[in-house]
Amino acid sequence: VKLQNILGSDDLNAIADEALLVSLLRSRAVRDLELELFFTRLRAALLDAANMEPPPQITPLVLQLCCALAEQCFINEYIFSVSDAEFDAVERLSQHVTTAITAGREVAPMRVAVLGSYRPLLTLAPDLESQRWPKPVDDLITQQVREPRSEASELADIPALTPIVDSVSLNVQRQYETNPFPRWTYISPVRSTPIEAYLQDKLSIAPDGLPSDANGFDTLIAGCGTGGHAILRAQLFPRSRFLAIDLSRASLAYARRKTREAGIDNIAYGQADVLELGSIGRSFDVIESIGVLHHLSDPLAGWRVLLSLLRDNGLMAIGLYSAAARRSISTIRDDIARRGIAPSAAEIRAYRQDLINRGLIPHVADFFNMSGCRDLLFHVMEHQFTIPQIKAFIDEHGLTFLGFEQSKEVVTQFRQLHPDPAAISDLDCWHRFELSNPRTFLAMYVFWVQKMRR
Ligand SMILES: C[S@@+](CC[C@H](N)C(=O)[O-])C[C@H]1O[C@@H](n2cnc3c(N)ncnc32)[C@H](O)[C@@H]1O
């Protein structure tokens, strides 16, 4: 497709008619670099067109594609690369739209759609509600104006459960206030499942002596971020009662909006620092903290606080980064630190593009949106672990290791090497396995432990 001649071309109409592509754009961050490049160029071509006077006539299908592209850019938090010429052109377009709306003149819907593909429409000064828009533009306004406003209105209602005083916690909080993570859009609904069946499926063994979930569990989600994990759990275990805490109010506001929209009423959210949770006077049957402790100044101190809140026989799920799996990520993080690259949107975008140009692409989903990229490569605090370190903590605190959450493929491979059924919950065997398969825990180690009554 020749992008400079694209408007009105059959090619563009054919692309706009691809319902699956439009759905992809609207539902999750695109994770394919060829598609990313195509959409980056298409966006630039649409920007030139939108600045023409008068703007070109486009078909409803092409307008729908422009809006879907803008939704995509909002979902990936404007990660696509932007040239200096585009920056200037976006400024011109923004002024044009602002002046027209302020003067009460009709604005071409395409102009609003293209603007929303470069910056959130909430940043426009005048109110877009003064004009009636075609459905795709109205949906875009919901995504980029109404939903963020609804989150902002949640902020005041989030209770602060503990003080936040630790200097690392304050830095981490700042990161996630600017870039709440993960910026999920949809999660597929899941069916309610007994905890035994759930753990059997995830850990590939049937742990004995689990507490009864007949009346549900009191569950703490420590470091709930934007709530996806808590919502999934509330669907899986609808009889349970959840407290979900995080440092970041912006993340909690996102979580609360999504929870309300999903019609879920058994999650209470609060702002708290894991390190301070000892002061809330609560205890829990289940505590989950996935991808959180490795961002604390002292992860093991945080883990001890969580253990102090766990009831006898209670279950705990922990997610920690693996040093072996993150070796190549660490090389990139070291490069960022050496070059003093700041975690601003512009610098993240430019550095990411540089990685793409050099073919150094981390093959993880987080690379394809802004908050993910910041979380993955630019985090203000990251600790990494080895299995022997985890084992030492578990042994020191008399915990029972139940198993790692792992894919069936990895479990099959593991069992070929360690056929004894008991090996699946033997950390020494897993350590040996990881030494020869260092990418096994690329996402992170996610494992369950139980605090047996002594
Ligand atoms: C990588 S995100 C993971 C979010 C969520 N657990 C998930 O799996 O989607 C890490 C989250 O931990 C939170 N966090 C980090 N340190 C924390 C602390 N000391 N107390 C509470 N939350 C913390 C951050 O604010 C952030 O939302």
Tab-separated table of C-alpha atoms and ligand atoms in Angstrom:
chain	number	residue	atom	x	y	z
A	1	VAL	CA	0.000	0.000	0.000
A	2	LYS	CA	1.365	3.434	-0.963
A	3	LEU	CA	0.575	5.338	2.185
A	4	GLN	CA	0.805	8.799	0.629
A	5	ASN	CA	-2.092	7.924	-1.703
A	6	ILE	CA	-3.956	5.846	0.744
A	7	LEU	CA	-7.088	7.854	1.407
A	8	GLY	CA	-9.889	6.831	-0.891
A	9	SER	CA	-7.877	3.866	-2.133
A	10	ASP	CA	-9.479	0.463	-2.377
A	11	ASP	CA	-6.649	-0.857	-0.238
A	12	LEU	CA	-7.632	1.297	2.707
A	13	ASN	CA	-11.282	0.359	2.356
A	14	ALA	CA	-10.279	-3.300	2.205
A	15	ILE	CA	-8.221	-2.927	5.404
A	16	ALA	CA	-11.062	-1.032	7.067
A	17	ASP	CA	-13.377	-3.916	6.160
A	18	GLU	CA	-11.249	-6.448	8.105
A	19	ALA	CA	-13.477	-6.888	11.145
A	20	LEU	CA	-10.891	-8.994	12.970
A	21	LEU	CA	-8.187	-6.389	12.540
A	22	VAL	CA	-10.496	-3.627	13.756
A	23	SER	CA	-11.413	-5.764	16.790
A	24	LEU	CA	-7.744	-6.410	17.510
A	25	LEU	CA	-6.995	-2.693	17.393
A	26	ARG	CA	-9.815	-1.981	19.822
A	27	SER	CA	-9.182	-4.744	22.313
A	28	ARG	CA	-5.477	-5.185	23.097
A	29	ALA	CA	-2.036	-3.802	22.340
A	30	VAL	CA	-0.787	-5.071	18.987
A	31	ARG	CA	2.286	-7.248	19.587
A	32	ASP	CA	3.598	-7.609	16.071
A	33	LEU	CA	6.319	-5.269	14.875
A	34	GLU	CA	5.321	-5.411	11.207
A	35	LEU	CA	1.767	-4.452	12.070
A	36	GLU	CA	3.109	-1.769	14.404
A	37	LEU	CA	5.187	-0.282	11.593
A	38	PHE	CA	2.239	-0.366	9.217
A	39	PHE	CA	-0.065	1.364	11.707
A	40	THR	CA	2.594	3.928	12.602
A	41	ARG	CA	2.846	4.894	8.922
A	42	LEU	CA	-0.891	4.787	8.396
A	43	ARG	CA	-1.344	7.127	11.361
A	44	ALA	CA	1.157	9.603	9.880
A	45	ALA	CA	-0.630	9.514	6.509
A	46	LEU	CA	-3.987	10.088	8.214
A	47	LEU	CA	-2.503	13.022	10.113
A	48	ASP	CA	-1.435	14.714	6.882
A	49	ALA	CA	-4.905	14.138	5.484
A	50	ALA	CA	-6.654	15.451	8.602
A	51	ASN	CA	-4.714	18.716	8.353
A	52	MET	CA	-5.860	19.296	4.751
A	53	GLU	CA	-8.329	22.114	4.193
A	54	PRO	CA	-11.068	21.029	3.849
A	55	PRO	CA	-10.408	17.598	5.326
A	56	PRO	CA	-11.031	14.740	2.877
A	57	GLN	CA	-14.352	12.915	2.685
A	58	ILE	CA	-13.922	9.402	4.057
A	59	THR	CA	-16.292	6.450	4.166
A	60	PRO	CA	-17.891	5.365	7.466
A	61	LEU	CA	-15.699	2.247	7.373
A	62	VAL	CA	-12.517	4.298	7.098
A	63	LEU	CA	-13.701	6.551	9.930
A	64	GLN	CA	-14.257	3.410	11.991
A	65	LEU	CA	-10.693	2.313	11.197
A	66	CYS	CA	-9.327	5.747	12.217
A	67	CYS	CA	-11.203	5.461	15.526
A	68	ALA	CA	-10.019	1.881	16.090
A	69	LEU	CA	-6.441	3.042	15.485
A	70	ALA	CA	-6.924	5.831	18.029
A	71	GLU	CA	-8.296	3.301	20.542
A	72	GLN	CA	-5.225	1.143	19.888
A	73	CYS	CA	-2.902	4.075	20.514
A	74	PHE	CA	-4.682	4.841	23.796
A	75	ILE	CA	-4.458	1.160	24.811
A	76	ASN	CA	-0.715	1.052	24.075
A	77	GLU	CA	-0.358	4.487	25.708
A	78	TYR	CA	1.055	6.119	22.596
A	79	ILE	CA	4.059	3.835	22.280
A	80	PHE	CA	4.322	4.116	18.459
A	81	SER	CA	7.239	6.236	17.322
A	82	VAL	CA	6.501	9.881	16.365
A	83	SER	CA	8.647	12.057	14.089
A	84	ASP	CA	9.329	15.752	14.772
A	85	ALA	CA	7.212	16.649	11.732
A	86	GLU	CA	4.303	14.709	13.210
A	87	PHE	CA	4.684	16.530	16.554
A	88	ASP	CA	4.214	19.866	14.756
A	89	ALA	CA	1.330	18.551	12.673
A	90	VAL	CA	-0.446	17.193	15.772
A	91	GLU	CA	-0.119	20.593	17.413
A	92	ARG	CA	-1.702	22.236	14.332
A	93	LEU	CA	-4.524	19.698	14.319
A	94	SER	CA	-5.157	20.162	18.022
A	95	GLN	CA	-5.367	23.946	17.650
A	96	HIS	CA	-7.672	23.567	14.709
A	97	VAL	CA	-10.077	21.300	16.595
A	98	THR	CA	-9.923	23.446	19.738
A	99	THR	CA	-10.661	26.672	17.862
A	100	ALA	CA	-13.543	25.155	15.923
A	101	ILE	CA	-15.229	23.619	18.976
A	102	THR	CA	-14.784	26.775	21.024
A	103	ALA	CA	-16.374	28.793	18.216
A	104	GLY	CA	-19.277	26.313	18.024
A	105	ARG	CA	-18.330	25.156	14.494
A	106	GLU	CA	-18.771	21.528	13.406
A	107	VAL	CA	-15.556	19.535	13.469
A	108	ALA	CA	-14.893	16.778	10.945
A	109	PRO	CA	-15.127	13.506	12.938
A	110	MET	CA	-11.943	12.290	11.249
A	111	ARG	CA	-9.993	15.132	12.839
A	112	VAL	CA	-11.037	14.083	16.329
A	113	ALA	CA	-10.221	10.446	15.560
A	114	VAL	CA	-6.749	11.273	14.261
A	115	LEU	CA	-6.042	13.560	17.198
A	116	GLY	CA	-7.017	10.740	19.572
A	117	SER	CA	-4.425	8.538	17.911
A	118	TYR	CA	-1.646	10.904	19.079
A	119	ARG	CA	-2.834	12.087	22.492
A	120	PRO	CA	-5.787	11.311	24.764
A	121	LEU	CA	-8.827	13.440	23.912
A	122	LEU	CA	-9.156	14.282	27.599
A	123	THR	CA	-6.212	16.645	27.099
A	124	LEU	CA	-8.289	18.818	24.752
A	125	ALA	CA	-9.473	21.943	26.538
A	126	PRO	CA	-13.010	22.298	25.097
A	127	ASP	CA	-15.786	19.816	25.722
A	128	LEU	CA	-16.337	17.371	22.892
A	129	GLU	CA	-19.833	16.622	24.162
A	130	SER	CA	-21.149	19.788	22.515
A	131	GLN	CA	-21.360	18.045	19.130
A	132	ARG	CA	-23.169	14.803	18.192
A	133	TRP	CA	-20.685	12.288	16.824
A	134	PRO	CA	-20.937	9.120	14.745
A	135	LYS	CA	-20.855	5.966	16.907
A	136	PRO	CA	-17.136	5.119	16.459
A	137	VAL	CA	-16.131	8.638	17.540
A	138	ASP	CA	-18.562	8.501	20.450
A	139	ASP	CA	-16.992	5.179	21.553
A	140	LEU	CA	-13.574	6.807	21.300
A	141	ILE	CA	-14.751	9.689	23.484
A	142	THR	CA	-15.979	7.136	26.033
A	143	GLN	CA	-12.535	5.503	26.088
A	144	GLN	CA	-10.476	8.677	26.178
A	145	VAL	CA	-12.688	11.143	28.078
A	146	ARG	CA	-15.595	9.549	29.957
A	147	GLU	CA	-13.746	6.542	31.416
A	148	PRO	CA	-10.728	8.550	32.640
A	149	ARG	CA	-13.157	11.065	34.193
A	150	SER	CA	-14.999	8.249	35.897
A	151	GLU	CA	-11.658	6.992	37.299
A	152	ALA	CA	-10.767	10.473	38.504
A	153	SER	CA	-14.056	10.557	40.403
A	154	GLU	CA	-13.081	7.283	42.166
A	155	LEU	CA	-9.879	8.776	43.564
A	156	ALA	CA	-11.438	10.540	46.531
A	157	ASP	CA	-13.228	7.351	47.658
A	158	ILE	CA	-10.113	5.170	47.966
A	159	PRO	CA	-9.287	4.761	51.646
A	160	ALA	CA	-5.648	5.142	52.753
A	161	LEU	CA	-5.085	2.130	55.040
A	162	THR	CA	-1.438	2.737	55.973
A	163	PRO	CA	1.074	5.548	55.719
A	164	ILE	CA	3.687	5.339	52.935
A	165	VAL	CA	7.035	6.522	54.270
A	166	ASP	CA	9.732	4.221	52.861
A	167	SER	CA	11.692	6.170	50.218
A	168	VAL	CA	11.694	3.274	47.729
A	169	SER	CA	7.945	2.772	48.181
A	170	LEU	CA	7.443	6.483	47.478
A	171	ASN	CA	9.505	6.261	44.272
A	172	VAL	CA	7.683	3.128	43.175
A	173	GLN	CA	4.374	4.813	43.938
A	174	ARG	CA	5.337	7.771	41.723
A	175	GLN	CA	6.129	5.423	38.838
A	176	TYR	CA	2.745	3.702	39.026
A	177	GLU	CA	0.803	6.929	39.567
A	178	THR	CA	2.117	8.092	36.171
A	179	ASN	CA	2.011	4.670	34.531
A	180	PRO	CA	-0.572	2.392	36.150
A	181	PHE	CA	0.278	-1.155	35.118
A	182	PRO	CA	-0.820	-3.455	33.615
A	183	ARG	CA	-3.166	-1.430	31.367
A	184	TRP	CA	-5.462	-4.334	30.604
A	185	THR	CA	-8.687	-3.888	28.696
A	186	TYR	CA	-10.564	-7.198	28.700
A	187	ILE	CA	-10.297	-10.383	30.700
A	188	SER	CA	-12.303	-13.394	29.634
A	189	PRO	CA	-14.844	-14.336	32.303
A	190	VAL	CA	-13.889	-17.452	34.267
A	191	ARG	CA	-16.081	-19.961	36.048
A	192	SER	CA	-16.088	-20.460	39.810
A	193	THR	CA	-13.712	-23.307	40.783
A	194	PRO	CA	-12.929	-25.079	44.081
A	195	ILE	CA	-9.446	-24.160	45.326
A	196	GLU	CA	-8.316	-27.840	45.166
A	197	ALA	CA	-9.177	-28.051	41.467
A	198	TYR	CA	-7.588	-24.700	40.789
A	199	LEU	CA	-4.304	-25.625	42.468
A	200	GLN	CA	-4.260	-29.072	40.929
A	201	ASP	CA	-4.581	-27.482	37.501
A	202	LYS	CA	-1.951	-24.784	38.094
A	203	LEU	CA	0.581	-26.779	40.116
A	204	SER	CA	0.055	-30.188	38.459
A	205	ILE	CA	-0.271	-31.881	41.860
A	206	ALA	CA	-3.072	-32.263	44.379
A	207	PRO	CA	-1.858	-30.626	47.609
A	208	ASP	CA	-3.377	-32.159	50.798
A	209	GLY	CA	-4.519	-30.383	53.898
A	210	LEU	CA	-5.945	-27.338	52.114
A	211	PRO	CA	-8.249	-25.170	54.217
A	212	SER	CA	-11.958	-25.589	53.410
A	213	ASP	CA	-13.408	-22.933	51.140
A	214	ALA	CA	-17.033	-23.789	51.972
A	215	ASN	CA	-17.615	-20.240	53.217
A	216	GLY	CA	-15.052	-18.641	50.951
A	217	PHE	CA	-11.722	-17.236	52.077
A	218	ASP	CA	-10.614	-13.921	53.465
A	219	THR	CA	-8.082	-13.047	50.780
A	220	LEU	CA	-5.514	-10.293	50.519
A	221	ILE	CA	-4.195	-9.244	47.124
A	222	ALA	CA	-1.060	-7.308	48.024
A	223	GLY	CA	0.046	-5.004	45.207
A	224	CYS	CA	-3.110	-5.444	43.124
A	225	GLY	CA	-2.099	-2.845	40.519
A	226	THR	CA	-4.966	-2.203	38.108
A	227	GLY	CA	-7.113	-5.008	39.500
A	228	GLY	CA	-7.048	-7.636	36.741
A	229	HIS	CA	-5.763	-10.335	39.084
A	230	ALA	CA	-8.232	-9.462	41.852
A	231	ILE	CA	-11.171	-9.497	39.419
A	232	LEU	CA	-10.120	-12.875	38.055
A	233	ARG	CA	-9.886	-14.237	41.603
A	234	ALA	CA	-13.265	-12.772	42.566
A	235	GLN	CA	-14.794	-14.631	39.608
A	236	LEU	CA	-12.986	-17.882	40.433
A	237	PHE	CA	-13.819	-17.743	44.134
A	238	PRO	CA	-17.100	-15.795	44.327
A	239	ARG	CA	-17.774	-16.764	47.969
A	240	SER	CA	-14.478	-15.228	49.098
A	241	ARG	CA	-13.972	-11.720	50.421
A	242	PHE	CA	-11.081	-9.760	48.974
A	243	LEU	CA	-9.009	-6.859	50.214
A	244	ALA	CA	-6.839	-5.550	47.373
A	245	ILE	CA	-4.187	-2.979	48.204
A	246	ASP	CA	-1.632	-1.015	46.248
A	247	LEU	CA	0.577	2.069	46.587
A	248	SER	CA	-0.807	3.732	43.476
A	249	ARG	CA	-4.134	5.536	43.689
A	250	ALA	CA	-4.303	5.846	39.897
A	251	SER	CA	-3.998	2.043	39.591
A	252	LEU	CA	-6.617	1.539	42.304
A	253	ALA	CA	-9.005	3.946	40.555
A	254	TYR	CA	-8.614	1.963	37.334
A	255	ALA	CA	-9.212	-1.269	39.274
A	256	ARG	CA	-12.319	0.126	40.959
A	257	ARG	CA	-13.838	1.289	37.680
A	258	LYS	CA	-13.203	-2.082	36.027
A	259	THR	CA	-14.556	-3.958	39.070
A	260	ARG	CA	-17.719	-1.877	39.081
A	261	GLU	CA	-18.171	-2.390	35.334
A	262	ALA	CA	-17.732	-6.171	35.777
A	263	GLY	CA	-20.530	-6.153	38.402
A	264	ILE	CA	-18.228	-7.587	41.085
A	265	ASP	CA	-18.954	-6.624	44.687
A	266	ASN	CA	-16.654	-8.769	46.842
A	267	ILE	CA	-13.436	-6.729	46.441
A	268	ALA	CA	-12.579	-3.800	48.733
A	269	TYR	CA	-9.690	-1.633	47.531
A	270	GLY	CA	-7.356	0.438	49.683
A	271	GLN	CA	-4.083	2.305	49.387
A	272	ALA	CA	-1.333	0.754	51.505
A	273	ASP	CA	2.351	-0.106	51.600
A	274	VAL	CA	3.013	-3.835	52.055
A	275	LEU	CA	5.735	-2.898	54.535
A	276	GLU	CA	3.143	-1.228	56.778
A	277	LEU	CA	0.361	-3.812	56.553
A	278	GLY	CA	1.107	-5.137	60.055
A	279	SER	CA	-0.765	-2.110	61.370
A	280	ILE	CA	-4.178	-2.880	59.804
A	281	GLY	CA	-5.134	-5.517	62.393
A	282	ARG	CA	-6.372	-8.084	59.855
A	283	SER	CA	-5.531	-11.711	59.049
A	284	PHE	CA	-6.241	-13.788	55.945
A	285	ASP	CA	-6.713	-17.382	54.736
A	286	VAL	CA	-5.110	-16.605	51.364
A	287	ILE	CA	-2.570	-13.933	50.433
A	288	GLU	CA	-1.387	-13.338	46.895
A	289	SER	CA	1.374	-10.975	45.886
A	290	ILE	CA	2.467	-11.415	42.288
A	291	GLY	CA	5.202	-9.239	40.820
A	292	VAL	CA	5.315	-6.927	43.826
A	293	LEU	CA	7.892	-7.904	46.462
A	294	HIS	CA	10.834	-7.560	44.048
A	295	HIS	CA	10.016	-3.828	43.829
A	296	LEU	CA	10.383	-3.251	47.593
A	297	SER	CA	13.529	-1.863	49.211
A	298	ASP	CA	13.710	-5.135	51.194
A	299	PRO	CA	11.586	-7.846	49.528
A	300	LEU	CA	12.114	-10.374	52.314
A	301	ALA	CA	10.985	-7.846	54.931
A	302	GLY	CA	7.794	-7.389	52.882
A	303	TRP	CA	7.351	-11.158	52.602
A	304	ARG	CA	7.681	-11.474	56.411
A	305	VAL	CA	4.992	-8.828	56.909
A	306	LEU	CA	2.656	-10.764	54.602
A	307	LEU	CA	3.414	-14.008	56.479
A	308	SER	CA	2.507	-12.346	59.760
A	309	LEU	CA	-0.993	-11.716	58.347
A	310	LEU	CA	-1.510	-15.304	57.153
A	311	ARG	CA	-3.656	-17.616	59.298
A	312	ASP	CA	-2.537	-21.137	60.233
A	313	ASN	CA	-2.944	-23.514	57.271
A	314	GLY	CA	-3.323	-20.434	55.073
A	315	LEU	CA	-2.097	-20.316	51.491
A	316	MET	CA	0.190	-17.787	49.902
A	317	ALA	CA	1.009	-17.187	46.229
A	318	ILE	CA	4.163	-15.213	45.506
A	319	GLY	CA	5.573	-13.996	42.191
A	320	LEU	CA	9.260	-13.007	42.018
A	321	TYR	CA	11.636	-12.232	39.166
A	322	SER	CA	14.134	-14.927	38.214
A	323	ALA	CA	17.713	-13.682	37.800
A	324	ALA	CA	18.454	-16.462	35.299
A	325	ALA	CA	15.447	-15.670	33.097
A	326	ARG	CA	16.012	-11.915	33.122
A	327	ARG	CA	19.667	-11.894	32.099
A	328	SER	CA	19.024	-10.180	28.762
A	329	ILE	CA	16.589	-7.720	30.374
A	330	SER	CA	19.294	-6.877	32.931
A	331	THR	CA	21.719	-6.083	30.103
A	332	ILE	CA	19.209	-3.582	28.690
A	333	ARG	CA	18.514	-2.118	32.143
A	334	ASP	CA	22.259	-1.644	32.678
A	335	ASP	CA	22.519	0.128	29.309
A	336	ILE	CA	19.652	2.475	30.258
A	337	ALA	CA	21.309	3.248	33.603
A	338	ARG	CA	24.737	3.815	31.991
A	339	ARG	CA	23.282	6.176	29.402
A	340	GLY	CA	21.131	7.972	31.994
A	341	ILE	CA	17.918	7.599	29.987
A	342	ALA	CA	14.952	9.023	31.881
A	343	PRO	CA	11.670	7.105	32.164
A	344	SER	CA	9.638	9.824	30.402
A	345	ALA	CA	7.233	8.829	27.620
A	346	ALA	CA	9.404	10.500	24.967
A	347	GLU	CA	12.617	8.819	26.107
A	348	ILE	CA	11.005	5.404	26.562
A	349	ARG	CA	9.539	5.678	23.046
A	350	ALA	CA	12.873	6.680	21.528
A	351	TYR	CA	14.915	4.071	23.397
A	352	ARG	CA	12.420	1.358	22.525
A	353	GLN	CA	12.631	2.327	18.855
A	354	ASP	CA	16.405	2.133	19.106
A	355	LEU	CA	16.125	-1.421	20.482
A	356	ILE	CA	13.824	-2.352	17.592
A	357	ASN	CA	16.252	-0.849	15.058
A	358	ARG	CA	19.116	-2.821	16.617
A	359	GLY	CA	17.057	-6.039	16.657
A	360	LEU	CA	17.268	-6.255	20.471
A	361	ILE	CA	13.605	-6.906	21.075
A	362	PRO	CA	12.617	-8.481	24.392
A	363	HIS	CA	10.011	-11.064	23.439
A	364	VAL	CA	7.552	-10.216	26.161
A	365	ALA	CA	4.116	-8.658	25.904
A	366	ASP	CA	5.085	-5.729	28.116
A	367	PHE	CA	7.338	-4.357	25.384
A	368	PHE	CA	4.288	-3.305	23.367
A	369	ASN	CA	2.808	-0.618	25.592
A	370	MET	CA	4.217	2.318	27.520
A	371	SER	CA	3.555	1.316	31.137
A	372	GLY	CA	4.666	-2.246	30.321
A	373	CYS	CA	7.893	-1.008	28.773
A	374	ARG	CA	8.559	1.175	31.787
A	375	ASP	CA	7.786	-1.687	34.155
A	376	LEU	CA	9.957	-4.083	32.152
A	377	LEU	CA	13.019	-1.954	31.427
A	378	PHE	CA	12.886	1.320	33.373
A	379	HIS	CA	11.683	0.255	36.815
A	380	VAL	CA	12.961	2.403	39.677
A	381	MET	CA	13.609	-0.692	41.817
A	382	GLU	CA	14.088	-4.278	40.710
A	383	HIS	CA	15.429	-7.224	42.720
A	384	GLN	CA	15.912	-10.645	41.191
A	385	PHE	CA	15.954	-14.051	42.834
A	386	THR	CA	17.295	-17.578	42.511
A	387	ILE	CA	15.509	-20.759	43.572
A	388	PRO	CA	18.040	-21.456	46.381
A	389	GLN	CA	17.284	-17.989	47.845
A	390	ILE	CA	13.559	-18.704	47.758
A	391	LYS	CA	14.143	-22.132	49.317
A	392	ALA	CA	16.224	-20.610	52.123
A	393	PHE	CA	13.365	-18.238	53.046
A	394	ILE	CA	10.760	-21.002	52.871
A	395	ASP	CA	12.872	-23.291	55.085
A	396	GLU	CA	13.714	-20.544	57.563
A	397	HIS	CA	10.004	-19.827	58.084
A	398	GLY	CA	8.850	-23.451	58.192
A	399	LEU	CA	6.601	-23.070	55.146
A	400	THR	CA	5.485	-25.924	52.909
A	401	PHE	CA	6.295	-25.385	49.239
A	402	LEU	CA	3.289	-26.530	47.173
A	403	GLY	CA	4.610	-25.885	43.664
A	404	PHE	CA	5.218	-23.490	40.797
A	405	GLU	CA	2.463	-22.367	38.436
A	406	GLN	CA	3.794	-23.681	35.135
A	407	SER	CA	2.637	-24.527	31.643
A	408	LYS	CA	1.838	-28.148	30.850
A	409	GLU	CA	4.736	-28.199	28.345
A	410	VAL	CA	7.277	-27.241	31.005
A	411	VAL	CA	5.807	-29.760	33.465
A	412	THR	CA	6.070	-32.539	30.849
A	413	GLN	CA	9.689	-31.600	30.149
A	414	PHE	CA	10.413	-31.465	33.896
A	415	ARG	CA	8.848	-34.899	34.480
A	416	GLN	CA	10.959	-36.472	31.788
A	417	LEU	CA	14.026	-35.428	33.755
A	418	HIS	CA	12.514	-36.003	37.222
A	419	PRO	CA	9.988	-38.866	36.981
A	420	ASP	CA	9.513	-39.220	40.764
A	421	PRO	CA	6.034	-37.667	41.418
A	422	ALA	CA	7.358	-35.909	44.553
A	423	ALA	CA	9.961	-34.037	42.481
A	424	ILE	CA	7.358	-31.547	41.229
A	425	SER	CA	7.417	-29.821	44.612
A	426	ASP	CA	11.142	-30.230	45.189
A	427	LEU	CA	12.943	-26.914	44.821
A	428	ASP	CA	16.357	-28.554	44.346
A	429	CYS	CA	15.041	-30.398	41.279
A	430	TRP	CA	13.563	-27.174	39.901
A	431	HIS	CA	16.845	-25.375	40.484
A	432	ARG	CA	18.686	-28.008	38.435
A	433	PHE	CA	15.987	-27.783	35.779
A	434	GLU	CA	16.291	-23.999	35.591
A	435	LEU	CA	20.092	-24.166	35.292
A	436	SER	CA	19.696	-26.083	32.048
A	437	ASN	CA	16.546	-24.190	30.934
A	438	PRO	CA	17.216	-20.609	32.047
A	439	ARG	CA	14.208	-19.090	30.240
A	440	THR	CA	11.682	-21.284	32.082
A	441	PHE	CA	10.622	-18.493	34.447
A	442	LEU	CA	10.787	-15.623	31.960
A	443	ALA	CA	7.509	-14.183	33.230
A	444	MET	CA	8.616	-14.776	36.849
A	445	TYR	CA	8.555	-17.493	39.494
A	446	VAL	CA	4.956	-17.871	40.638
A	447	PHE	CA	4.589	-20.381	43.454
A	448	TRP	CA	2.309	-21.334	46.322
A	449	VAL	CA	3.326	-22.036	49.914
A	450	GLN	CA	1.318	-23.064	52.957
A	451	LYS	CA	1.821	-22.025	56.567
A	452	MET	CA	1.175	-25.244	58.484
A	453	ARG	CA	-0.057	-25.000	62.033
A	454	ARG	CA	2.939	-25.719	64.305
B	1	LIG	C1	4.201	-5.067	38.342
B	1	LIG	S1	2.797	-4.426	39.133
B	1	LIG	C2	1.884	-5.923	39.394
B	1	LIG	C3	0.440	-5.698	39.648
B	1	LIG	C4	-0.398	-6.955	39.922
B	1	LIG	N1	0.083	-7.716	41.045
B	1	LIG	C5	-0.466	-7.834	38.720
B	1	LIG	O1	0.049	-8.956	38.753
B	1	LIG	O2	-1.042	-7.411	37.721
B	1	LIG	C6	3.458	-4.080	40.725
B	1	LIG	C7	2.456	-3.389	41.636
B	1	LIG	O3	2.950	-3.495	42.970
B	1	LIG	C8	2.700	-2.299	43.634
B	1	LIG	N2	3.673	-2.168	44.727
B	1	LIG	C9	5.013	-2.102	44.630
B	1	LIG	N3	5.547	-1.955	45.844
B	1	LIG	C10	4.526	-1.951	46.739
B	1	LIG	C11	4.440	-1.815	48.133
B	1	LIG	N4	5.522	-1.636	48.881
B	1	LIG	N5	3.222	-1.861	48.703
B	1	LIG	C12	2.104	-2.017	47.947
B	1	LIG	N6	2.118	-2.139	46.622
B	1	LIG	C13	3.321	-2.104	46.012
B	1	LIG	C14	2.899	-1.238	42.568
B	1	LIG	O4	2.267	-0.028	42.916
B	1	LIG	C15	2.317	-1.909	41.336
B	1	LIG	O5	0.964	-1.592	41.157
